[in-house]
PDB file of C-alpha atoms in Angstrom:
ATOM      1  CA  UNK G  16     -14.712   0.096  -8.788  1.00 93.00           C
ATOM      2  CA  UNK G  17     -13.102  -0.968  -5.703  1.00 96.00           C
ATOM      3  CA  UNK G  18     -11.459  -4.533  -6.029  1.00 97.00           C
ATOM      4  CA  UNK G  19      -9.886  -6.536  -3.255  1.00 98.00           C
ATOM      5  CA  UNK G  20      -8.672 -10.257  -4.659  1.00 98.00           C
ATOM      6  CA  UNK G  21      -7.226 -12.712  -2.450  1.00 98.00           C
ATOM      7  CA  UNK G  22      -4.677 -15.546  -3.490  1.00 97.00           C
ATOM      8  CA  UNK G  23      -2.473 -18.003  -2.103  1.00 97.00           C
ATOM      9  CA  UNK G  24      -5.053 -20.178  -0.228  1.00 97.00           C
ATOM     10  CA  UNK G  25      -4.652 -23.981  -0.530  1.00 97.00           C
ATOM     11  CA  UNK G  26      -4.298 -27.431   1.540  1.00 98.00           C
ATOM     12  CA  UNK G  27      -1.267 -27.577   3.632  1.00 98.00           C
ATOM     13  CA  UNK G  28      -0.272 -30.105   6.497  1.00 98.00           C
ATOM     14  CA  UNK G  29      -0.115 -28.828   9.953  1.00 98.00           C
ATOM     15  CA  UNK G  30       3.142 -27.159  10.938  1.00 98.00           C
ATOM     16  CA  UNK G  31       3.377 -26.031   7.311  1.00 98.00           C
ATOM     17  CA  UNK G  32       3.462 -22.204   5.592  1.00 98.00           C
ATOM     18  CA  UNK G  33       1.169 -20.365   3.405  1.00 98.00           C
ATOM     19  CA  UNK G  34       1.606 -16.895   2.371  1.00 98.00           C
ATOM     20  CA  UNK G  35      -1.726 -15.022   1.313  1.00 98.00           C
ATOM     21  CA  UNK G  36      -1.893 -12.074  -0.991  1.00 98.00           C
ATOM     22  CA  UNK G  37      -4.413  -9.349  -1.632  1.00 98.00           C
ATOM     23  CA  UNK G  38      -4.140  -7.084  -4.484  1.00 98.00           C
ATOM     24  CA  UNK G  39      -6.193  -3.909  -4.116  1.00 98.00           C
ATOM     25  CA  UNK G  40      -7.349  -1.783  -6.669  1.00 97.00           C
ATOM     26  CA  UNK G  41      -9.864   1.595  -6.762  1.00 96.00           C
ATOM     27  CA  UNK G  42      -8.821   3.182  -3.629  1.00 94.00           C
ATOM     28  CA  UNK G  43      -6.064   5.306  -2.499  1.00 93.00           C
ATOM     29  CA  UNK G  44      -4.272   2.442  -1.003  1.00 93.00           C
ATOM     30  CA  UNK G  45      -1.681   4.530   1.402  1.00 91.00           C
ATOM     31  CA  UNK G  46      -4.730   6.165   3.035  1.00 92.00           C
ATOM     32  CA  UNK G  47      -6.401   2.803   4.169  1.00 94.00           C
ATOM     33  CA  UNK G  48      -5.759   0.433   7.082  1.00 95.00           C
ATOM     34  CA  UNK G  49      -5.681  -3.054   5.802  1.00 96.00           C
ATOM     35  CA  UNK G  50      -7.017  -6.125   7.598  1.00 97.00           C
ATOM     36  CA  UNK G  51      -7.036 -10.015   7.426  1.00 98.00           C
ATOM     37  CA  UNK G  52     -10.202 -11.734   8.734  1.00 98.00           C
ATOM     38  CA  UNK G  53     -11.203 -15.357   8.718  1.00 98.00           C
ATOM     39  CA  UNK G  54     -14.511 -17.648   8.867  1.00 98.00           C
ATOM     40  CA  UNK G  55     -14.607 -21.082   9.660  1.00 96.00           C
ATOM     41  CA  UNK G  56     -17.474 -23.541   9.058  1.00 92.00           C
ATOM     42  CA  UNK G  57     -20.150 -22.688  11.465  1.00 94.00           C
ATOM     43  CA  UNK G  58     -18.321 -19.963  12.968  1.00 96.00           C
ATOM     44  CA  UNK G  59     -18.630 -16.303  13.136  1.00 97.00           C
ATOM     45  CA  UNK G  60     -16.009 -14.217  10.826  1.00 97.00           C
ATOM     46  CA  UNK G  61     -13.042 -13.196  13.301  1.00 97.00           C
ATOM     47  CA  UNK G  62     -10.272 -10.610  13.119  1.00 98.00           C
ATOM     48  CA  UNK G  63      -6.783 -12.219  12.044  1.00 98.00           C
ATOM     49  CA  UNK G  64      -4.371  -8.982  11.884  1.00 98.00           C
ATOM     50  CA  UNK G  65      -4.350  -5.577  10.705  1.00 96.00           C
ATOM     51  CA  UNK G  66      -1.804  -3.041   9.471  1.00 96.00           C
ATOM     52  CA  UNK G  67      -1.820   0.718   9.969  1.00 92.00           C
ATOM     53  CA  UNK G  68      -1.916   2.899   6.617  1.00 86.00           C
ATOM     54  CA  UNK G  69       1.503   3.780   6.927  1.00 79.00           C
ATOM     55  CA  UNK G  70       2.820   0.080   7.587  1.00 69.00           C
ATOM     56  CA  UNK G  71       4.690   0.546  11.283  1.00 76.00           C
ATOM     57  CA  UNK G  72       1.772  -0.409  13.332  1.00 93.00           C
ATOM     58  CA  UNK G  73       0.332  -3.871  13.386  1.00 96.00           C
ATOM     59  CA  UNK G  74      -1.883  -6.024  15.307  1.00 96.00           C
ATOM     60  CA  UNK G  75      -2.861  -9.606  15.860  1.00 98.00           C
ATOM     61  CA  UNK G  76      -5.463 -11.701  17.262  1.00 98.00           C
ATOM     62  CA  UNK G  77      -3.893 -13.905  20.124  1.00 98.00           C
ATOM     63  CA  UNK G  78      -4.425 -17.146  18.265  1.00 97.00           C
ATOM     64  CA  UNK G  79      -2.221 -16.156  15.578  1.00 98.00           C
ATOM     65  CA  UNK G  80       0.339 -13.779  17.442  1.00 98.00           C
ATOM     66  CA  UNK G  81       3.887 -15.044  16.762  1.00 97.00           C
ATOM     67  CA  UNK G  82       2.775 -17.335  13.727  1.00 98.00           C
ATOM     68  CA  UNK G  83       1.265 -14.950  11.210  1.00 98.00           C
ATOM     69  CA  UNK G  84       2.907 -11.639  10.063  1.00 98.00           C
ATOM     70  CA  UNK G  85       0.635  -9.000   8.009  1.00 97.00           C
ATOM     71  CA  UNK G  86       2.820  -6.587   5.842  1.00 96.00           C
ATOM     72  CA  UNK G  87       1.830  -4.428   3.014  1.00 95.00           C
ATOM     73  CA  UNK G  88       3.727  -3.062  -0.195  1.00 94.00           C
ATOM     74  CA  UNK G  89       2.539   0.288  -1.271  1.00 91.00           C
ATOM     75  CA  UNK G  90       4.322   0.414  -4.475  1.00 93.00           C
ATOM     76  CA  UNK G  91       2.212  -2.535  -5.619  1.00 96.00           C
ATOM     77  CA  UNK G  92      -1.201  -2.017  -3.637  1.00 96.00           C
ATOM     78  CA  UNK G  93      -0.615  -5.282  -2.201  1.00 97.00           C
ATOM     79  CA  UNK G  94      -1.226  -6.824   1.200  1.00 97.00           C
ATOM     80  CA  UNK G  95       0.150 -10.089   2.368  1.00 98.00           C
ATOM     81  CA  UNK G  96      -0.259 -12.475   5.155  1.00 98.00           C
ATOM     82  CA  UNK G  97       2.677 -15.036   5.902  1.00 98.00           C
ATOM     83  CA  UNK G  98       1.218 -17.904   8.216  1.00 98.00           C
ATOM     84  CA  UNK G  99       3.949 -20.164   9.574  1.00 98.00           C
ATOM     85  CA  UNK G 100       3.271 -23.267  11.947  1.00 98.00           C
ATOM     86  CA  UNK G 101      -0.184 -23.713  10.677  1.00 98.00           C
ATOM     87  CA  UNK G 102      -2.568 -25.684  12.768  1.00 98.00           C
ATOM     88  CA  UNK G 103      -5.975 -27.563  11.850  1.00 97.00           C
ATOM     89  CA  UNK G 104      -7.773 -24.847  13.518  1.00 97.00           C
ATOM     90  CA  UNK G 105      -6.741 -22.249  11.080  1.00 98.00           C
ATOM     91  CA  UNK G 106      -8.812 -23.763   8.405  1.00 98.00           C
ATOM     92  CA  UNK G 107     -11.081 -21.005   7.288  1.00 98.00           C
ATOM     93  CA  UNK G 108     -11.896 -18.684   4.407  1.00 98.00           C
ATOM     94  CA  UNK G 109      -9.641 -15.761   4.946  1.00 98.00           C
ATOM     95  CA  UNK G 110     -10.527 -12.182   3.754  1.00 98.00           C
ATOM     96  CA  UNK G 111      -8.572  -9.158   3.158  1.00 98.00           C
ATOM     97  CA  UNK G 112     -10.699  -5.690   4.167  1.00 98.00           C
ATOM     98  CA  UNK G 113      -9.930  -2.056   4.045  1.00 97.00           C
ATOM     99  CA  UNK G 114     -11.024   0.899   5.888  1.00 95.00           C
ATOM    100  CA  UNK G 115     -10.009   4.407   5.670  1.00 91.00           C
ATOM    101  CA  UNK G 116      -7.890   6.214   8.222  1.00 82.00           C
ATOM    102  CA  UNK G 117     -10.382   7.313  11.316  1.00 81.00           C
ATOM    103  CA  UNK G 118     -13.101   5.053  10.141  1.00 85.00           C
ATOM    104  CA  UNK G 119     -14.082   2.318  12.786  1.00 85.00           C
ATOM    105  CA  UNK G 120     -15.792  -0.156  10.589  1.00 93.00           C
ATOM    106  CA  UNK G 121     -14.119  -2.062   7.227  1.00 96.00           C
ATOM    107  CA  UNK G 122     -15.654  -0.508   4.147  1.00 96.00           C
ATOM    108  CA  UNK G 123     -14.114  -3.258   1.352  1.00 97.00           C
ATOM    109  CA  UNK G 124     -13.886  -6.774   1.293  1.00 98.00           C
ATOM    110  CA  UNK G 125     -12.512  -9.325  -0.911  1.00 98.00           C
ATOM    111  CA  UNK G 126     -14.338 -12.693  -2.011  1.00 97.00           C
ATOM    112  CA  UNK G 127     -12.110 -14.794   0.335  1.00 97.00           C
ATOM    113  CA  UNK G 128      -9.266 -17.585  -0.435  1.00 98.00           C
ATOM    114  CA  UNK G 129      -9.920 -21.130   1.307  1.00 98.00           C
ATOM    115  CA  UNK G 130      -6.916 -22.327   3.593  1.00 98.00           C
ATOM    116  CA  UNK G 131      -7.298 -25.968   4.791  1.00 98.00           C
ATOM    117  CA  UNK G 132      -4.826 -27.278   7.395  1.00 98.00           C
ATOM    118  CA  UNK G 133      -4.824 -31.286   7.753  1.00 97.00           C
ATOM    119  CA  UNK G 134      -3.594 -32.817  10.582  1.00 92.00           C
TER     120      UNK G 134
END
């Protein structure tokens, strides 16, 4: 059974930081590209960041570039999203997702963790 379990969300003031974690089980972690997405109220889910299965290549949405950092820890099957200089517009439910190498779509998703940034 594949499980992706996010944690680390919460309420933070603008300018603050949070670190999201995603614990992954049930897949061969090293063969999957991992991503973070978010969905704000009334909006569609959007891409935030992803990291190659070998960890060396990352990409970010323009809205978070320079403020967020995605990383993975293969020994623990964990993915992280360090979020700095948070803004009220970062408020959303954040989802962890996994897709196998060579596949275009993300196959597995977590249940999400709420991030709220107050002004």
